[in-house]
Amino acid sequence: MLKHLKIRFLLTFLLTFVADYQLAAAQTSDDIFRVDRINALITFVLFSIAILLYIKWAKEGKPLFIRKIAGLDAVEEAVGRATEMGKPVLFIPGIQEIDDIETIAGISILGRVAKITAQYDTPLVVPVRYPMVLAAGQEVVEQAYIEMGKRDSYNRDIVRYVAGEQFAFTATVNGMMMRDRPAANIYMGAFFAESLLLAETGNAAGSIQIAGTARPEQLPFFIAACDYTLMGEELYAASAYLSHEPLMLGGLKGQDLMKVLIVVLIIVGIILMTLGFGDAFRNLFEAV
Amino acid sequence: MNFWDKLGTLDRRWIYLLVALSVIFPLIVPMSFKISITPEARQLFEAVDALPDSSVVMLTFDYYPSTVAETEPMATAALHHLFRKDCKVVTMTTIPLGGPSMAERVTRTVARKYNKVYGTDFVNLGYKANWVAVLKGMGTSIEAIYPADNSGTRLSELPLMATVKNYDDVSFIFVVADNDIVQNWVSIVNAQYGTPIGAGVTAVGAPKYYAFVGSGQLTGLLGGMKGAAEYELLADARGLAEKGMGMQSLAHLVIILMVIVGNIAFFAGRWSKKGKVK
Amino acid sequence: MSSVEIIQIWVAAFFTLAIFSFLYKDNPFYKLAEHIFAGLSAGYYVGLIWKAVIIQQLWDPMLAGSWWLVIPGILGVLMFARLWPRISWVSRIALAFVMGNTAGIFLITQLHGIVLPQMQSTMLALGGTAGFASALLAIIVVVGVISTLIYFYFSKEHTGVLGVTARVGIWFIMVSFGAHFGYTVMARISLLIGRVYFLADQWLPSFSQLF
Amino acid sequence: MRTIVPVIVAFLAGFVMIVSFFFNPERTFFGRIESEVLVWVTIVGGFTLLLGVVSITRVNWHAVRTKKEGWVYNLFTLLSIFVMAIPAMLPVSWSQLFGDTEGSIYDWLFFHVDYPMMATMFAMLAFYIASAAYRAFRARNPEATLLLVTATLVMLWRIPMGEAFLIRVGDTLLFGYNLPESINTYIMNGANLAVQRGILIGAALGAASMSLRIMLGIERTYMGKG
């Protein structure tokens, strides 16, 4: 049922866009309704329908497919290696407060890692920078240990508050890395200038390093310094894949549908422009 | 630990020393270079230069003190250019930590050189909270958002502000920023009110805004200290940025050297180990 | 240089070196500077909001007759309830008012101000406007945009045509991130130059005045 | 009641902005409402900044009172807050030291203590980048290799010395091909522009999706628990 609904959705979008062209031409300045902004209205309405529909389906538990993010295999492999070597796993859920989207994504990935370390009794260390992230982290890790039937091997200071100030936090975590020499360092969440210092020290300590952040200016450093990096939206896709949380899952699927629509429209525009009569179509997307 | 491993894990403080020397050396032996102009910097300069004299331009101080080495020379060079063209300058800021103080001090310092009069030639609106509402609100009425200027004078008492009600009375917006506010100036102000916007940004942000230059939403772009040096050259307002380029060059070469030597140590180390294992 | 200027430069130099000292190792000077910095920044906000909001946007206009501004004033004060968990729900209305307004503006500007213009400017004629170079550039941009969008597409396995496009996408992304890397290195060095310039150009000459 | 009212308020505050976008503000009364709502938002927004100040004061006051380890530093933070804030709130008519204009304590402390410290904070990163470049940035896989090669080219291109070197390489090896110009065209305005555009569209859809959920009250984490 989902399949042909999507196709019908795409067709209605294309047709209404063409209709918009005649209407926009009739715009006179003293009209109450801004007819020249009808392309924005159509985009806004269709976008809202796509997002809300998918959130509804996600809440109803409909099977919404998300491909497994390659980065998650790398995480599982790294934790596996740490288990073989009997060395700890270090996980940092970013250095932002709990209301930051990247931190929330980091915490849900922490839940997954905690399940694996619980299963194989691998030591897990999670330094955090804010009290609220400490509470959320402890809740997720405890839940994972209980689910794997390892309630007794869970202790409260797996997730520990280290320091508040950015560089003081980094200095302390670097000290932990050089002392404990963890087999795997996993950085998932919002990182800023200290990403360099953490990745470099982790490299010197000989750990496998996997990072994930949405901040474009930190990604190049993680890519160059870590063994695997989750880039931009992959971080959110990974946490939606793991948590199946309806809001995140529905939002992601709705955005994916819009991406298909955008790519289709761009290709149509390119073909028309290359053939020489694309200007009319291209003007439909004029933001006034 | 063979030679390569030792080379690969040199104590980081030696590297710090090398960087410090690469920045101090050009101070002792000044090195000057010909600075080439990128098309994006020229586009911004020409857009401002083409403005008719005494047109109103909004200059925004959207940067924190942490990036003044890159952003302040851009604001200073822009002010020289604008005041020399007798443009009326309205300055404002969306940065709560230091924004209004820096806007006040930088603008007054340059204005003194061209003996411009506050209130008729330039006005500093200062800071109001929640930049989304400020950017959107100035579309209908600047006075609604800013009942008074940065020093508390009511807008109705400032002659310049009598002629500037909202973006329709502003011919160009020159955004100097070190954060994503440029994206909001483009998507809120340029997209909805059509006012042309040019941006001077820190090098960290510059690559992202090529997408807006390409779509015509941004009229020109300055990137980092080199962008500031280019505008200083174009606007004939020699300043700090140009002097800094000598030090910039040597430090870049050191970093490039670090990447190359680091990788050689890494690969050589692995080959020699592989050699032993076989 | 007047004596006031010398004091100013020496104070600024002291705090600059105190922060730089962290490079060697964490030390009391750095901790002191860090804590003073946190305090001064908080104090700056108090001075700023007192003038820009409380006096200019509430006190003066209300005196001049706009009494209804007492409502946003009360909403603003309600915001402080967030600090005490027991009554933090009181601040929800004020928070919802600000977040809802920002969400309403963003919902429009992200679609109308970014998605539409960026889509439109990618509809390029592959033949280019003037000769081979512009055609090559148009193809690079078109392939780059579509392959990047496909790389960040999660609803289908990256196999077959989709897989190839995603692979091309990752190569484009690496070139773009390489440019980002180069620019970021440049930025950090410029900031260092700014400080070294201050120390060499203002602080050192002040020694001759003193000794 | 605790969640219904805020959800309605969030929806109305957002809905006004959407309606005034599609209807001519001058010709409808929406323009008046929109302008007033925006002014109120800037006022309420200002108080959120003071929230941070109150929590910093509380944390440091608690540390000093309980003599937590290193409480002297916390005392300095408290002193700095009041030395900066109190004079700024007093009218400049009483003394030149008050208020926030040039010559006031507020302005002096900002430009000669806060400003240099902030400018130095990120200057340290130049050192960290150099040591990371040497010890961590490895061409460990094809992608990282392409990234490092492009980065080196861009770093060379952005400095006069490097640009001269690239031009000479172009003249000797590539029959006078202008390398620097092609970096600006095909890397910055080509591949980089395309990728940034792709990421921008993706991020804009994400931000719009979050905004829709906040406005319709589906997303309420910002309101906190309870």
Tab-separated table of C-alpha atoms in Angstrom, chain B residues 32-182:
chain	number	residue	atom	x	y	z
B	32	SER	CA	55.777	40.504	2.102
B	33	PHE	CA	53.970	38.770	-0.727
B	34	LYS	CA	51.703	39.662	-3.624
B	35	ILE	CA	48.153	38.773	-2.500
B	36	SER	CA	45.978	37.406	-5.326
B	37	ILE	CA	42.295	38.377	-5.444
B	38	THR	CA	39.659	35.639	-5.678
B	39	PRO	CA	36.562	36.264	-7.859
B	40	GLU	CA	34.285	36.038	-4.795
B	41	ALA	CA	36.162	38.845	-2.980
B	42	ARG	CA	36.157	41.017	-6.089
B	43	GLN	CA	32.399	40.418	-6.516
B	44	LEU	CA	31.738	41.737	-2.984
B	45	PHE	CA	33.985	44.768	-3.434
B	46	GLU	CA	32.431	45.687	-6.779
B	47	ALA	CA	28.883	45.286	-5.394
B	48	VAL	CA	29.671	47.775	-2.593
B	49	ASP	CA	31.633	50.074	-4.913
B	50	ALA	CA	28.715	50.225	-7.366
B	51	LEU	CA	26.363	51.587	-4.695
B	52	PRO	CA	25.401	55.237	-5.332
B	53	ASP	CA	27.025	57.606	-2.810
B	54	SER	CA	25.106	58.297	0.443
B	55	SER	CA	23.059	55.081	0.063
B	56	VAL	CA	22.279	53.279	3.351
B	57	VAL	CA	24.316	50.134	4.120
B	58	MET	CA	23.813	47.820	7.126
B	59	LEU	CA	27.087	46.452	8.550
B	60	THR	CA	26.658	43.599	11.037
B	61	PHE	CA	29.195	42.638	13.769
B	62	ASP	CA	28.123	38.971	14.118
B	63	TYR	CA	31.409	37.659	15.536
B	64	TYR	CA	32.740	36.780	18.997
B	65	PRO	CA	36.022	38.212	20.322
B	66	SER	CA	37.504	34.707	19.779
B	67	THR	CA	37.811	35.264	15.994
B	68	VAL	CA	38.736	38.988	15.820
B	69	ALA	CA	42.036	38.228	14.056
B	70	GLU	CA	40.029	37.174	10.962
B	71	THR	CA	36.798	39.186	11.235
B	72	GLU	CA	37.762	42.611	12.638
B	73	PRO	CA	40.043	43.516	9.680
B	74	MET	CA	37.054	42.809	7.375
B	75	ALA	CA	34.753	45.167	9.333
B	76	THR	CA	37.465	47.845	9.458
B	77	ALA	CA	38.231	47.633	5.715
B	78	ALA	CA	34.479	47.727	4.903
B	79	LEU	CA	34.026	50.850	7.065
B	80	HIS	CA	36.924	52.622	5.314
B	81	HIS	CA	35.355	51.790	1.950
B	82	LEU	CA	31.829	52.833	2.977
B	83	PHE	CA	32.816	56.105	4.685
B	84	ARG	CA	35.036	57.064	1.747
B	85	LYS	CA	31.969	56.605	-0.475
B	86	ASP	CA	29.894	58.777	1.940
B	87	CYS	CA	27.549	55.847	2.510
B	88	LYS	CA	25.293	55.986	5.591
B	89	VAL	CA	26.204	53.044	7.856
B	90	VAL	CA	23.775	51.323	10.259
B	91	THR	CA	25.597	48.780	12.455
B	92	MET	CA	24.020	46.047	14.605
B	93	THR	CA	24.980	42.702	16.175
B	94	THR	CA	23.392	39.352	17.075
B	95	ILE	CA	26.269	38.413	19.426
B	96	PRO	CA	25.482	38.934	23.143
B	97	LEU	CA	29.090	38.564	24.386
B	98	GLY	CA	30.910	41.719	23.260
B	99	GLY	CA	28.962	42.357	20.021
B	100	PRO	CA	27.643	45.839	20.906
B	101	SER	CA	30.942	46.997	22.487
B	102	MET	CA	33.015	45.922	19.467
B	103	ALA	CA	30.511	47.451	16.995
B	104	GLU	CA	30.689	50.742	18.922
B	105	ARG	CA	34.488	50.894	19.242
B	106	VAL	CA	35.462	49.702	15.709
B	107	THR	CA	32.933	51.972	13.953
B	108	ARG	CA	33.762	55.092	16.009
B	109	THR	CA	37.531	54.584	15.493
B	110	VAL	CA	37.169	54.560	11.688
B	111	ALA	CA	34.443	57.251	11.678
B	112	ARG	CA	36.788	59.641	13.500
B	113	LYS	CA	39.275	59.396	10.580
B	114	TYR	CA	36.612	60.587	8.131
B	115	ASN	CA	35.075	62.966	10.770
B	116	LYS	CA	31.663	61.383	10.381
B	117	VAL	CA	28.842	62.553	12.683
B	118	TYR	CA	27.017	60.029	14.847
B	119	GLY	CA	23.257	60.093	14.227
B	120	THR	CA	23.449	61.487	10.692
B	121	ASP	CA	26.291	59.476	9.045
B	122	PHE	CA	26.273	56.316	11.189
B	123	VAL	CA	24.157	54.714	13.920
B	124	ASN	CA	24.865	51.667	16.125
B	125	LEU	CA	21.652	49.752	16.933
B	126	GLY	CA	23.532	47.338	19.235
B	127	TYR	CA	22.042	44.021	20.414
B	128	LYS	CA	18.542	42.668	20.935
B	129	ALA	CA	17.937	39.069	22.039
B	130	ASN	CA	16.689	36.166	19.870
B	131	TRP	CA	18.272	36.856	16.465
B	132	VAL	CA	15.500	34.999	14.530
B	133	ALA	CA	12.901	37.531	15.706
B	134	VAL	CA	15.340	40.450	15.223
B	135	LEU	CA	16.169	39.532	11.595
B	136	LYS	CA	12.506	38.880	10.762
B	137	GLY	CA	11.198	41.891	12.747
B	138	MET	CA	13.410	44.455	10.993
B	139	GLY	CA	11.585	43.485	7.771
B	140	THR	CA	8.480	45.360	8.890
B	141	SER	CA	9.899	47.959	11.282
B	142	ILE	CA	13.414	48.478	12.677
B	143	GLU	CA	12.050	50.893	15.300
B	144	ALA	CA	9.679	48.218	16.698
B	145	ILE	CA	12.649	45.944	17.469
B	146	TYR	CA	15.082	48.776	18.376
B	147	PRO	CA	13.118	51.516	20.222
B	148	ALA	CA	16.530	53.112	20.973
B	149	ASP	CA	20.128	52.762	19.713
B	150	ASN	CA	23.030	51.167	21.615
B	151	SER	CA	23.561	54.237	23.794
B	152	GLY	CA	19.826	54.616	24.619
B	153	THR	CA	18.952	57.542	22.316
B	154	ARG	CA	15.426	57.096	20.952
B	155	LEU	CA	15.481	56.232	17.228
B	156	SER	CA	13.040	59.080	16.481
B	157	GLU	CA	15.732	61.554	17.611
B	158	LEU	CA	18.336	60.221	15.140
B	159	PRO	CA	18.105	61.971	11.702
B	160	LEU	CA	19.538	58.952	9.814
B	161	MET	CA	16.902	56.563	11.230
B	162	ALA	CA	14.078	58.848	10.024
B	163	THR	CA	14.955	57.701	6.474
B	164	VAL	CA	15.521	53.998	7.395
B	165	LYS	CA	12.266	52.272	8.404
B	166	ASN	CA	13.056	48.661	7.286
B	167	TYR	CA	15.063	46.613	4.752
B	168	ASP	CA	13.423	48.409	1.798
B	169	ASP	CA	15.436	51.521	2.770
B	170	VAL	CA	18.713	49.527	3.001
B	171	SER	CA	20.651	49.167	-0.272
B	172	PHE	CA	23.128	46.487	0.885
B	173	ILE	CA	23.801	44.335	3.966
B	174	PHE	CA	27.469	43.560	4.684
B	175	VAL	CA	27.511	40.655	7.179
B	176	VAL	CA	30.773	40.014	9.063
B	177	ALA	CA	30.301	36.772	10.988
B	178	ASP	CA	32.017	33.751	12.590
B	179	ASN	CA	28.902	31.529	12.892
B	180	ASP	CA	25.869	30.247	10.992
B	181	ILE	CA	23.965	33.551	11.242
B	182	VAL	CA	24.988	34.146	7.561
